[in-house]
Short mmCIF file of C-alpha atoms in Angstrom, two decimals:
data_model
loop_
_atom_site.label_atom_id
_atom_site.label_comp_id
_atom_site.label_asym_id
_atom_site.label_seq_id
_atom_site.Cartn_x
_atom_site.Cartn_y
_atom_site.Cartn_z
CA MET A 1316 -24.69 18.00 30.73
CA ALA A 1317 -21.36 18.82 32.37
CA GLU A 1318 -20.61 15.10 32.59
CA LEU A 1319 -21.43 14.61 28.91
CA PHE A 1320 -19.09 17.50 28.12
CA THR A 1321 -16.13 16.05 30.03
CA SER A 1322 -16.75 12.44 28.97
CA THR A 1323 -17.53 12.85 25.27
CA ILE A 1324 -17.56 16.33 23.75
CA TRP A 1325 -14.22 17.59 25.07
CA PRO A 1326 -12.13 14.47 24.16
CA VAL A 1327 -13.70 14.36 20.69
CA THR A 1328 -12.96 18.06 20.13
CA VAL A 1329 -9.34 17.59 21.19
CA LEU A 1330 -9.03 14.58 18.88
CA VAL A 1331 -10.45 16.49 15.92
CA LEU A 1332 -8.06 19.40 16.59
CA ARG A 1333 -5.09 16.99 16.76
CA ILE A 1334 -6.14 15.37 13.47
CA LEU A 1335 -6.43 18.83 11.86
CA LEU A 1336 -2.97 19.66 13.21
CA VAL A 1337 -1.63 16.78 11.10
CA VAL A 1338 -3.89 17.01 8.05
CA VAL A 1339 -3.74 20.77 7.33
CA PRO A 1340 0.09 21.00 7.28
CA LEU A 1341 0.07 17.78 5.22
CA LEU A 1342 -2.17 19.30 2.55
CA LEU A 1343 0.01 22.43 2.46
CA ALA A 1344 3.06 20.18 2.14
CA VAL A 1345 1.39 18.36 -0.77
CA ALA A 1346 0.75 21.69 -2.53
CA TYR A 1347 4.34 22.83 -2.08
CA LEU A 1348 5.72 19.40 -2.96
CA THR A 1349 4.35 19.93 -6.48
CA TYR A 1350 6.10 23.33 -6.51
CA ALA A 1351 9.35 21.82 -5.20
CA GLU A 1352 9.17 19.07 -7.81
CA ARG A 1353 8.82 21.58 -10.65
CA LYS A 1354 11.60 23.79 -9.27
CA ILE A 1355 14.04 20.92 -8.65
CA ILE A 1356 13.47 19.32 -12.04
CA ALA A 1357 13.79 22.77 -13.66
CA ALA A 1358 17.10 23.33 -11.88
CA MET A 1359 18.36 19.91 -13.02
CA GLN A 1360 17.41 20.78 -16.61
CA LEU A 1361 18.86 24.35 -16.41
CA ARG A 1362 15.45 26.01 -16.54
CA GLN A 1363 13.78 28.37 -14.09
CA GLY A 1364 10.52 26.57 -13.45
CA PRO A 1365 7.37 28.46 -12.35
CA MET A 1366 8.28 32.15 -11.96
CA VAL A 1367 5.12 34.09 -12.88
CA VAL A 1368 2.56 33.75 -10.06
CA GLY A 1369 3.92 35.50 -6.96
CA PRO A 1370 7.60 36.00 -6.08
CA TYR A 1371 9.65 33.09 -7.54
CA GLY A 1372 6.33 31.51 -8.53
CA LEU A 1373 5.57 30.72 -4.89
CA LEU A 1374 1.81 31.11 -5.37
CA GLN A 1375 1.74 28.69 -8.32
CA PRO A 1376 0.28 25.73 -6.31
CA LEU A 1377 -2.60 27.92 -5.12
CA ALA A 1378 -3.31 29.07 -8.68
CA ASP A 1379 -3.27 25.44 -9.87
CA GLY A 1380 -5.64 24.45 -7.07
CA LEU A 1381 -8.03 27.29 -7.92
CA LYS A 1382 -7.94 26.35 -11.59
CA LEU A 1383 -8.88 22.73 -10.82
CA PHE A 1384 -11.55 23.85 -8.38
CA VAL A 1385 -13.49 26.03 -10.81
CA LYS A 1386 -13.41 23.57 -13.72
CA GLU A 1387 -16.39 21.44 -14.65
CA THR A 1388 -16.60 17.84 -13.46
CA VAL A 1389 -17.22 15.70 -16.52
CA ILE A 1390 -18.70 12.23 -16.02
CA PRO A 1391 -18.30 10.19 -19.22
CA THR A 1392 -21.28 8.44 -20.80
CA GLY A 1393 -21.48 4.81 -19.84
CA ALA A 1394 -19.36 5.38 -16.76
CA ASN A 1395 -20.45 3.67 -13.58
CA LYS A 1396 -21.27 6.90 -11.70
CA VAL A 1397 -21.04 5.80 -8.07
CA VAL A 1398 -17.80 3.84 -8.49
CA PHE A 1399 -16.41 6.59 -10.72
CA LEU A 1400 -16.86 9.21 -8.00
CA LEU A 1401 -15.90 6.85 -5.18
CA ALA A 1402 -12.48 5.99 -6.65
CA PRO A 1403 -10.73 9.39 -6.22
CA MET A 1404 -12.17 9.75 -2.72
CA ILE A 1405 -10.78 6.33 -1.71
CA THR A 1406 -7.34 7.23 -3.08
CA PHE A 1407 -7.32 10.52 -1.20
CA ILE A 1408 -8.65 9.16 2.11
CA LEU A 1409 -6.20 6.22 2.09
CA ALA A 1410 -3.33 8.67 1.60
CA LEU A 1411 -4.47 10.58 4.71
CA ILE A 1412 -5.40 7.82 7.20
CA GLY A 1413 -1.91 6.29 7.20
CA TRP A 1414 -0.69 9.36 9.12
CA ALA A 1415 -2.64 8.25 12.19
CA VAL A 1416 0.22 5.98 13.33
CA ILE A 1417 3.30 7.98 12.25
CA PRO A 1418 5.17 9.11 15.40
CA PHE A 1419 6.42 12.71 15.13
CA GLY A 1420 8.26 12.61 18.43
CA GLU A 1421 8.34 10.82 21.77
CA GLY A 1422 4.60 10.41 22.49
CA LEU A 1423 3.61 12.70 19.60
CA VAL A 1424 1.39 10.29 17.67
CA LEU A 1425 -2.33 10.27 16.94
CA ALA A 1426 -2.83 6.54 17.61
CA ASP A 1427 -0.02 4.68 19.38
CA ILE A 1428 -1.24 1.20 18.41
CA ASN A 1429 0.72 -2.03 18.85
CA VAL A 1430 0.26 -3.12 15.24
CA GLY A 1431 1.29 0.21 13.67
CA VAL A 1432 3.47 -1.33 10.98
CA LEU A 1433 0.74 -3.76 9.95
CA TYR A 1434 -1.72 -0.88 9.82
CA LEU A 1435 0.53 1.06 7.44
CA PHE A 1436 1.05 -2.06 5.33
CA ALA A 1437 -2.72 -2.60 5.19
CA VAL A 1438 -3.33 1.02 4.15
CA SER A 1439 -0.71 0.89 1.41
CA SER A 1440 -2.04 -2.43 0.12
CA LEU A 1441 -5.50 -0.86 -0.20
CA GLY A 1442 -4.15 1.94 -2.41
CA VAL A 1443 -4.65 -0.26 -5.45
CA TYR A 1444 -8.46 -0.06 -5.09
CA GLY A 1445 -8.73 3.62 -5.97
CA ILE A 1446 -6.85 3.02 -9.19
CA ILE A 1447 -8.53 -0.20 -10.29
CA MET A 1448 -12.00 1.18 -9.53
CA ALA A 1449 -11.22 4.36 -11.47
CA GLY A 1450 -9.99 2.36 -14.45
CA TRP A 1451 -12.99 0.09 -14.52
CA ALA A 1452 -15.67 2.74 -13.89
CA SER A 1453 -14.34 5.14 -16.57
CA ASN A 1454 -15.56 2.82 -19.35
CA SER A 1455 -12.42 3.61 -21.35
CA ARG A 1456 -9.79 1.24 -22.71
CA TYR A 1457 -6.83 3.45 -21.84
CA ALA A 1458 -8.00 3.88 -18.27
CA PHE A 1459 -8.68 0.15 -17.91
CA LEU A 1460 -5.26 -0.84 -19.27
CA GLY A 1461 -3.64 1.60 -16.86
CA ALA A 1462 -5.60 0.12 -13.96
CA LEU A 1463 -4.65 -3.46 -14.90
CA ARG A 1464 -0.95 -2.59 -15.11
CA SER A 1465 -1.12 -0.71 -11.87
CA SER A 1466 -2.79 -3.45 -9.86
CA ALA A 1467 -0.30 -6.09 -11.05
CA GLN A 1468 2.59 -3.74 -10.28
CA MET A 1469 1.43 -2.71 -6.82
CA VAL A 1470 0.59 -6.27 -5.74
CA SER A 1471 4.03 -7.47 -6.92
CA TYR A 1472 6.05 -4.80 -5.13
CA GLU A 1473 4.03 -5.07 -1.92
CA ILE A 1474 5.52 -8.52 -1.34
CA ALA A 1475 9.07 -7.15 -1.45
CA ILE A 1476 8.05 -4.24 0.81
CA GLY A 1477 6.51 -6.67 3.29
CA LEU A 1478 9.64 -8.83 3.46
CA ILE A 1479 11.90 -5.79 3.90
CA ILE A 1480 9.67 -4.48 6.70
CA ILE A 1481 9.83 -7.90 8.44
CA SER A 1482 13.66 -7.67 8.48
CA VAL A 1483 13.38 -4.35 10.32
CA LEU A 1484 10.67 -5.71 12.63
CA ILE A 1485 12.68 -8.67 13.88
CA SER A 1486 15.63 -6.37 14.53
CA ALA A 1487 13.46 -4.00 16.58
CA GLY A 1488 11.33 -6.74 18.14
CA SER A 1489 8.09 -4.78 17.90
CA LEU A 1490 5.30 -3.81 15.51
CA ASN A 1491 4.87 -0.44 17.22
CA LEU A 1492 6.42 2.41 15.22
CA SER A 1493 7.44 4.40 18.31
CA ALA A 1494 9.12 1.27 19.69
CA ILE A 1495 10.98 0.81 16.38
CA VAL A 1496 12.37 4.35 16.65
CA ARG A 1497 13.35 3.78 20.29
CA ALA A 1498 15.08 0.53 19.28
CA GLN A 1499 17.14 2.53 16.78
CA GLU A 1500 18.25 4.77 19.65
CA VAL A 1501 19.88 1.65 21.16
CA HIS A 1502 21.02 -0.19 18.02
CA GLY A 1503 21.89 2.74 15.79
CA TRP A 1504 19.86 3.59 12.67
CA TYR A 1505 18.77 0.60 10.65
CA VAL A 1506 19.98 2.26 7.46
CA PHE A 1507 23.47 1.18 8.57
CA TRP A 1508 22.50 -2.37 9.59
CA HIS A 1509 20.13 -2.96 6.69
CA PHE A 1510 21.73 -0.76 4.05
CA PRO A 1511 20.97 -3.09 1.06
CA MET A 1512 17.35 -3.34 2.22
CA PHE A 1513 17.18 0.46 2.50
CA MET A 1514 18.15 0.73 -1.17
CA LEU A 1515 15.63 -1.96 -2.19
CA PHE A 1516 12.97 -0.21 -0.11
CA LEU A 1517 13.58 3.04 -1.98
CA VAL A 1518 13.09 1.20 -5.29
CA ALA A 1519 9.98 -0.57 -4.04
CA ILE A 1520 8.27 2.59 -2.76
CA LEU A 1521 8.86 4.24 -6.14
CA ALA A 1522 6.92 1.36 -7.70
CA GLU A 1523 4.29 1.30 -4.95
CA THR A 1524 3.46 4.99 -5.43
CA ASN A 1525 3.52 4.64 -9.26
CA ARG A 1526 6.31 7.16 -9.57
CA HIS A 1527 9.08 7.41 -12.16
CA PRO A 1528 10.75 5.25 -13.38
CA PHE A 1529 7.85 2.85 -12.66
CA ASP A 1530 4.96 5.14 -13.65
CA LEU A 1531 3.54 2.67 -16.17
CA PRO A 1532 -0.06 3.06 -14.94
CA GLU A 1533 -0.01 6.64 -16.25
CA ASP A 1534 2.41 6.11 -19.10
CA GLU A 1535 1.41 9.13 -21.20
CA ALA A 1536 3.21 7.89 -24.30
CA SER A 1537 1.23 4.66 -24.60
CA LEU A 1538 -1.86 5.15 -22.43
CA VAL A 1539 -2.60 8.91 -22.75
CA THR A 1540 -2.42 9.20 -18.95
CA GLY A 1541 -3.73 5.82 -17.86
CA TYR A 1542 -6.29 5.33 -15.15
CA ASN A 1543 -7.14 9.01 -14.62
CA VAL A 1544 -7.64 9.96 -18.27
CA GLU A 1545 -11.41 10.49 -17.90
CA TYR A 1546 -11.18 12.53 -14.69
CA SER A 1547 -11.40 16.31 -14.60
CA SER A 1548 -11.64 19.13 -12.07
CA MET A 1549 -11.81 18.11 -8.39
CA THR A 1550 -12.00 14.37 -9.07
CA PHE A 1551 -8.64 14.65 -10.86
CA ALA A 1552 -7.34 16.92 -8.09
CA LEU A 1553 -8.14 14.24 -5.50
CA PHE A 1554 -6.09 11.66 -7.44
CA PHE A 1555 -3.26 14.15 -7.76
CA LEU A 1556 -3.31 15.08 -4.07
CA GLY A 1557 -3.58 11.41 -3.15
CA GLU A 1558 -0.52 10.49 -5.21
CA TYR A 1559 1.62 13.23 -3.64
CA ALA A 1560 0.31 12.60 -0.11
CA ASN A 1561 1.21 8.93 -0.65
CA MET A 1562 4.75 9.95 -1.61
CA ILE A 1563 5.08 11.91 1.64
CA LEU A 1564 3.61 9.00 3.63
CA MET A 1565 6.04 6.51 2.08
CA SER A 1566 8.93 8.90 2.81
CA ALA A 1567 7.76 9.12 6.42
CA ILE A 1568 7.64 5.30 6.67
CA THR A 1569 11.18 5.10 5.26
CA SER A 1570 12.35 7.72 7.77
CA VAL A 1571 10.78 5.88 10.70
CA LEU A 1572 11.95 2.39 9.70
CA PHE A 1573 15.47 3.18 8.53
CA LEU A 1574 16.48 6.76 9.35
CA GLY A 1575 15.64 6.84 13.04
CA GLY A 1576 12.38 8.82 12.92
CA TRP A 1577 12.58 11.81 15.28
CA LEU A 1578 16.12 10.98 16.52
CA PRO A 1579 19.02 13.35 15.74
CA PRO A 1580 21.90 11.76 13.81
CA LEU A 1581 24.33 12.13 16.73
CA ASP A 1582 23.48 12.57 20.38
CA ILE A 1583 25.53 15.80 20.81
CA TRP A 1584 24.47 19.30 21.73
CA PRO A 1585 23.74 21.41 18.63
CA LEU A 1586 21.92 18.48 17.03
CA THR A 1587 19.83 17.55 20.08
CA ALA A 1588 18.68 21.20 20.36
CA ILE A 1589 16.59 20.78 17.20
CA PRO A 1590 13.16 19.35 18.15
CA GLY A 1591 12.32 15.77 17.10
CA PRO A 1592 9.46 16.54 14.70
CA LEU A 1593 11.79 18.84 12.74
CA TRP A 1594 14.30 16.01 12.33
CA LEU A 1595 11.53 13.78 11.01
CA ILE A 1596 10.48 16.48 8.53
CA LEU A 1597 14.09 16.95 7.37
CA LYS A 1598 14.42 13.19 6.79
CA ILE A 1599 11.11 13.09 4.91
CA CYS A 1600 12.35 15.93 2.68
CA LEU A 1601 15.55 13.99 1.99
CA VAL A 1602 13.64 10.91 0.81
CA LEU A 1603 11.23 13.11 -1.21
CA PHE A 1604 14.24 14.63 -2.95
CA VAL A 1605 15.25 11.11 -4.01
CA PHE A 1606 11.75 10.62 -5.48
CA ILE A 1607 12.09 13.78 -7.59
CA TRP A 1608 15.73 13.12 -8.43
CA ALA A 1609 14.76 9.68 -9.82
CA ARG A 1610 12.06 11.31 -11.93
CA ALA A 1611 14.49 13.80 -13.43
CA THR A 1612 17.20 11.19 -14.08
CA LEU A 1613 15.81 7.80 -15.05
CA PRO A 1614 13.96 6.66 -18.17
CA ARG A 1615 10.73 4.67 -17.78
CA TYR A 1616 10.99 0.88 -17.41
CA ARG A 1617 9.41 -1.46 -19.92
CA TYR A 1618 6.61 -3.52 -18.42
CA ASP A 1619 8.36 -6.91 -18.52
CA GLN A 1620 11.50 -5.32 -17.03
CA LEU A 1621 9.40 -3.92 -14.21
CA MET A 1622 7.92 -7.34 -13.41
CA ARG A 1623 11.32 -9.00 -13.68
CA LEU A 1624 12.81 -6.51 -11.22
CA GLY A 1625 10.00 -7.04 -8.72
CA TRP A 1626 9.82 -10.83 -8.76
CA LYS A 1627 13.32 -11.96 -9.73
CA VAL A 1628 15.51 -9.34 -8.04
CA LEU A 1629 13.75 -7.61 -5.14
CA LEU A 1630 11.86 -10.66 -3.85
CA PRO A 1631 14.79 -13.16 -3.64
CA LEU A 1632 17.17 -10.53 -2.24
CA SER A 1633 14.78 -9.39 0.48
CA LEU A 1634 13.91 -13.01 1.36
CA ALA A 1635 17.61 -13.93 1.67
CA TRP A 1636 18.23 -10.87 3.83
CA LEU A 1637 15.28 -11.78 6.03
CA VAL A 1638 16.74 -15.26 6.68
CA LEU A 1639 20.16 -13.69 7.37
CA THR A 1640 18.67 -11.13 9.79
CA ALA A 1641 16.68 -13.81 11.60
CA GLY A 1642 19.86 -15.93 11.93
CA VAL A 1643 21.85 -13.02 13.33
CA VAL A 1644 19.09 -12.07 15.79
CA VAL A 1645 18.92 -15.67 17.06
CA ALA A 1646 22.69 -16.21 17.16
CA PHE A 1647 23.75 -12.97 18.85
CA PRO A 1648 21.83 -11.59 21.83
CA ILE A 1649 20.94 -8.03 20.83
CA PRO A 1650 19.96 -5.42 23.42
CA ARG A 1651 16.24 -4.66 23.62
CA PRO A 1652 15.17 -1.18 24.83
CA MET B 1200 -25.63 2.17 25.74
CA THR B 1201 -21.93 2.92 25.52
CA ALA B 1202 -20.36 4.37 22.39
CA GLU B 1203 -18.34 1.20 21.86
CA LEU B 1204 -21.45 -0.99 21.83
CA PHE B 1205 -23.14 1.44 19.42
CA VAL B 1206 -20.17 1.27 17.03
CA TRP B 1207 -20.16 -2.53 17.34
CA TRP B 1208 -23.82 -2.77 16.31
CA MET B 1209 -23.29 -0.31 13.46
CA LEU B 1210 -20.40 -2.42 12.13
CA ALA B 1211 -22.43 -5.60 12.52
CA LEU B 1212 -25.43 -4.14 10.70
CA VAL B 1213 -23.34 -2.80 7.82
CA ALA B 1214 -21.50 -6.13 7.60
CA ILE B 1215 -24.77 -8.07 7.28
CA ALA B 1216 -26.31 -5.54 4.87
CA SER B 1217 -23.24 -5.62 2.61
CA ALA B 1218 -23.15 -9.43 2.79
CA VAL B 1219 -26.75 -9.45 1.54
CA MET B 1220 -25.82 -7.00 -1.21
CA VAL B 1221 -23.00 -9.34 -2.36
CA ILE B 1222 -25.64 -11.78 -3.59
CA ALA B 1223 -28.31 -9.19 -4.39
CA ALA B 1224 -26.25 -6.75 -6.50
CA LYS B 1225 -26.91 -7.01 -10.25
CA ASN B 1226 -23.39 -6.10 -11.30
CA PRO B 1227 -20.71 -8.65 -10.23
CA VAL B 1228 -18.11 -5.89 -9.76
CA HIS B 1229 -20.45 -4.24 -7.26
CA SER B 1230 -20.76 -7.62 -5.53
CA VAL B 1231 -17.00 -7.79 -5.03
CA LEU B 1232 -16.94 -4.20 -3.75
CA PHE B 1233 -19.67 -5.04 -1.23
CA LEU B 1234 -17.66 -8.11 -0.20
CA ILE B 1235 -14.72 -5.79 0.53
CA LEU B 1236 -16.98 -3.53 2.61
CA CYS B 1237 -18.09 -6.62 4.54
CA PHE B 1238 -14.43 -7.59 5.23
CA PHE B 1239 -13.78 -4.07 6.49
CA ASN B 1240 -16.62 -4.19 8.97
CA ALA B 1241 -15.45 -7.59 10.19
CA ALA B 1242 -11.98 -6.08 10.71
CA GLY B 1243 -13.54 -3.20 12.66
CA MET B 1244 -15.34 -5.70 14.91
CA PHE B 1245 -12.07 -7.57 15.50
CA VAL B 1246 -10.48 -4.29 16.64
CA LEU B 1247 -13.35 -3.63 19.04
CA ILE B 1248 -12.98 -7.04 20.74
CA GLY B 1249 -9.23 -6.41 21.12
CA ALA B 1250 -7.95 -8.73 18.36
CA GLU B 1251 -6.05 -6.00 16.50
CA PHE B 1252 -3.53 -8.41 14.92
CA LEU B 1253 -6.30 -10.49 13.33
CA ALA B 1254 -8.02 -7.31 12.12
CA MET B 1255 -4.89 -6.07 10.34
CA ILE B 1256 -4.15 -9.51 8.85
CA LEU B 1257 -7.74 -9.69 7.58
CA VAL B 1258 -7.31 -6.36 5.80
CA VAL B 1259 -3.81 -7.13 4.45
CA VAL B 1260 -4.52 -10.67 3.22
CA TYR B 1261 -8.18 -10.68 2.23
CA VAL B 1262 -8.84 -7.08 1.23
CA GLY B 1263 -5.34 -6.19 0.03
CA ALA B 1264 -4.58 -9.37 -1.92
CA VAL B 1265 -7.39 -11.91 -2.36
CA ALA B 1266 -10.16 -9.43 -3.13
CA VAL B 1267 -7.90 -7.57 -5.58
CA LEU B 1268 -7.51 -10.78 -7.55
CA PHE B 1269 -11.29 -11.38 -7.34
CA LEU B 1270 -11.91 -7.90 -8.68
CA PHE B 1271 -9.29 -8.41 -11.36
CA VAL B 1272 -10.93 -11.60 -12.63
CA VAL B 1273 -14.51 -10.31 -12.42
CA MET B 1274 -13.62 -7.14 -14.32
CA MET B 1275 -11.94 -9.11 -17.09
CA LEU B 1276 -14.90 -11.46 -17.57
CA ASP B 1277 -17.43 -10.53 -20.21
CA ILE B 1278 -20.63 -11.34 -18.35
CA ASN B 1279 -24.09 -11.18 -19.85
CA PHE B 1280 -26.11 -9.70 -16.98
CA VAL B 1281 -29.50 -10.55 -18.47
CA ARG B 1282 -28.71 -14.24 -18.88
CA LEU B 1283 -27.30 -14.29 -15.35
CA ARG B 1284 -30.72 -13.35 -13.95
CA GLU B 1285 -32.56 -16.05 -15.95
CA GLY B 1286 -33.64 -19.16 -14.09
CA PHE B 1287 -33.37 -17.45 -10.72
CA LEU B 1288 -36.67 -19.00 -9.61
CA ASN B 1289 -35.64 -22.49 -10.82
CA TYR B 1290 -32.64 -22.52 -8.52
CA LEU B 1291 -34.48 -20.91 -5.61
CA PRO B 1292 -35.65 -24.16 -3.85
CA VAL B 1293 -32.15 -25.71 -3.87
CA GLY B 1294 -30.58 -22.42 -2.80
CA ALA B 1295 -33.09 -21.97 -0.01
CA LEU B 1296 -32.45 -25.55 1.21
CA VAL B 1297 -28.67 -24.96 1.37
CA GLY B 1298 -29.27 -21.64 3.13
CA ILE B 1299 -31.56 -23.24 5.74
CA VAL B 1300 -29.07 -26.04 6.43
CA LEU B 1301 -26.26 -23.50 6.90
CA LEU B 1302 -28.43 -21.36 9.18
CA ALA B 1303 -29.38 -24.40 11.27
CA GLU B 1304 -25.71 -25.34 11.63
CA LEU B 1305 -24.82 -21.82 12.69
CA VAL B 1306 -27.60 -21.74 15.28
CA LEU B 1307 -26.54 -25.16 16.62
CA VAL B 1308 -22.91 -24.07 16.90
CA GLY B 1309 -23.83 -20.70 18.36
CA THR B 1310 -26.10 -22.07 21.09
CA SER B 1311 -23.80 -24.91 22.17
CA TRP B 1312 -20.63 -22.82 22.10
CA ALA B 1313 -18.24 -23.77 24.90
CA LEU B 1314 -14.71 -22.39 25.20
CA ARG B 1315 -11.89 -24.88 25.61
CA GLU B 1316 -9.67 -24.49 28.65
CA PRO B 1317 -7.04 -21.86 27.76
CA SER B 1318 -3.78 -23.47 26.73
CA PRO B 1319 -0.92 -23.41 29.27
CA VAL B 1320 1.17 -21.45 26.76
CA LEU B 1321 -1.48 -18.73 26.59
CA ALA B 1322 -1.65 -18.60 30.38
CA THR B 1323 2.06 -17.78 30.58
CA VAL B 1324 1.79 -14.96 28.04
CA GLU B 1325 -1.05 -13.23 29.87
CA GLY B 1326 -0.58 -9.46 29.63
CA LEU B 1327 1.35 -9.51 26.35
CA ASP B 1328 -0.12 -7.85 23.27
CA ASN B 1329 -1.91 -10.30 21.03
CA THR B 1330 0.78 -10.35 18.32
CA ARG B 1331 3.26 -11.83 20.81
CA ALA B 1332 0.64 -14.12 22.37
CA LEU B 1333 -0.35 -15.49 18.96
CA GLY B 1334 3.28 -15.91 17.93
CA SER B 1335 4.34 -17.79 21.04
CA PHE B 1336 1.23 -19.96 20.75
CA LEU B 1337 1.71 -20.84 17.06
CA TYR B 1338 5.47 -21.36 17.15
CA THR B 1339 5.57 -23.53 20.28
CA GLU B 1340 2.43 -25.54 20.98
CA HIS B 1341 1.20 -25.81 17.39
CA PHE B 1342 4.57 -25.76 15.70
CA VAL B 1343 4.04 -29.00 13.72
CA VAL B 1344 0.59 -28.03 12.46
CA PHE B 1345 1.96 -24.65 11.45
CA GLN B 1346 4.79 -26.25 9.48
CA ILE B 1347 2.39 -28.67 7.75
CA ALA B 1348 0.15 -25.74 6.73
CA GLY B 1349 3.22 -24.04 5.27
CA LEU B 1350 4.16 -27.18 3.32
CA ILE B 1351 0.64 -27.49 1.90
CA LEU B 1352 0.83 -23.89 0.71
CA LEU B 1353 4.23 -24.57 -0.88
CA VAL B 1354 2.81 -27.59 -2.74
CA ALA B 1355 -0.10 -25.42 -3.91
CA ILE B 1356 2.31 -22.77 -5.23
CA ILE B 1357 4.39 -25.34 -7.11
CA GLY B 1358 1.21 -26.94 -8.47
CA ALA B 1359 -0.12 -23.61 -9.76
CA ILE B 1360 3.20 -22.86 -11.47
CA ALA B 1361 3.42 -26.37 -12.98
CA LEU B 1362 -0.13 -26.07 -14.36
CA THR B 1363 0.33 -22.66 -15.97
CA LEU B 1364 3.95 -22.76 -17.13
CA ARG B 1365 4.30 -23.17 -20.89
CA GLN B 1366 7.64 -23.38 -22.63
CA ARG B 1367 7.33 -21.46 -25.89
CA VAL B 1368 10.16 -21.68 -28.36
CA ALA B 1369 9.62 -18.78 -30.75
CA VAL B 1370 9.62 -16.07 -28.09
CA LYS B 1371 12.44 -13.55 -27.88
CA ARG B 1372 13.41 -13.01 -24.28
CA GLN B 1373 15.69 -10.47 -22.70
CA ASP B 1374 18.77 -12.14 -21.19
CA ILE B 1375 20.38 -9.46 -19.04
CA ALA B 1376 23.57 -11.46 -18.34
CA ARG B 1377 24.15 -12.00 -22.06
CA GLN B 1378 23.52 -8.32 -22.80
CA VAL B 1379 26.02 -7.24 -20.17
CA HIS B 1380 28.69 -9.66 -21.37
CA ARG B 1381 28.49 -8.61 -25.01
CA ARG B 1382 31.62 -6.89 -26.32
CA PRO B 1383 31.62 -4.36 -29.18
CA ALA B 1384 34.09 -6.51 -31.14
CA GLU B 1385 31.66 -9.44 -31.26
CA THR B 1386 28.61 -7.51 -32.34
CA VAL B 1387 29.68 -4.48 -34.38
CA THR B 1388 31.66 -4.65 -37.63
CA LEU B 1389 32.78 -1.57 -39.44
CA VAL B 1390 32.06 -1.82 -43.16
CA ARG B 1391 33.64 0.55 -45.63
CA VAL B 1392 31.12 1.01 -48.42
CA GLU B 1393 32.44 2.09 -51.78
CA THR B 1394 30.73 5.09 -53.36
CA GLY B 1395 28.13 4.11 -55.93
CA LYS B 1396 27.73 0.53 -54.66
CA GLY B 1397 25.53 -1.02 -52.01
CA VAL B 1398 26.68 -3.14 -49.10
#
């Protein structure tokens, strides 16, 4: 019994606690990201935003959550029940499992696997399933049109994201996310070396998470709200949480690949005193602000413009940069950590 | 029985069950979803035998791209499910024959399986993670084959574009360069309209 405890029960308990240590703050962050979004957009439009529930409206996310929780789950007639209920769960779970490989500090990572970048790429390429299954199972034309748009959009922008990531990979010489951050300690942040790719990556993750100005899958003016139009109550809440958790995940990937992960900007005293995870969180918040800023500023793209941007601008540029990076890495011996 | 072996057998069982469901499911969309589940279990088994690079590539390429297109096409098709089930018994003998031949081949291959001597390149990369091992193997010893595979794919891409590209004349297209280079003087004229008359 004691042997079973030390060999199985105790490690599993520790693992579950570590996962909860990531997931619970993440869900809180998702709740307050919706609050931050409303407040920031309100400030940009000279409004006050939520002010009623709690001081400065701080309890608004909890009230919204409670409202969604107590509503009735409506399953439309003719919907494919199993797939209909599976779709929001898939979206939500995929938004959570990506966090397994994000390094929060030196050694502070749930799974320090050698193919971390590929794992994240795989998880983000699966995100399309939740949406396309929801659109198909709803038995509704609006939802189906939204799902079709979304799958074409996400598949197109994934290619650009993949090529941009490869440029970073061959600079760092590893697929391990912790190793990529350590390489930036030696080389300097990749946002300086790969600045054009950093900008393209920001555009591509907006499209990949279906956010403004590329939110055509839920274009409320032409598709009501697209793929999630038939969803209510908790099933809708799961889509909503999944979308925002995905935004935070994509911001974390950007921070790790380009902004030096847990590293302070300069290796001098007052900056090094701040712990690494806090730096990562600050960088994530910075990228999230760009997400919200874009939503408040830019009008929605037309569908053909969206496809043109993905295939004729992002793809050739990132491919050319990849060849350039590979040439530089071969021509000049760069230090490896 | 160790936990790893238990997980391996679970993955194997689910993979086989979902593979059966691919052909047994009445709804073709469900078939594709079961196919995806099968891919996932195969990826899990790859991870357990230490081939993590192959596992991730399987998920990225097959689940993330190929199966999405499958799903896309199957959802768009208007399939009559009742007619699809007709004549199942007529095709059964032929189907069973093909199945038995495939099974026999698999058994023959499985029982006479012998590993080739490991390549000298692989021997030198012993101890590296399998991404590096695979890379140094593909880009050195099998460089030519790798390039030929790439060329075949390129030809396939060009072929697909050549087959589907249609030049239509009466379509209005957005030409960004022309839009940017337009000047107000060329496009806008100020017309003074006299009161009581049209333009």
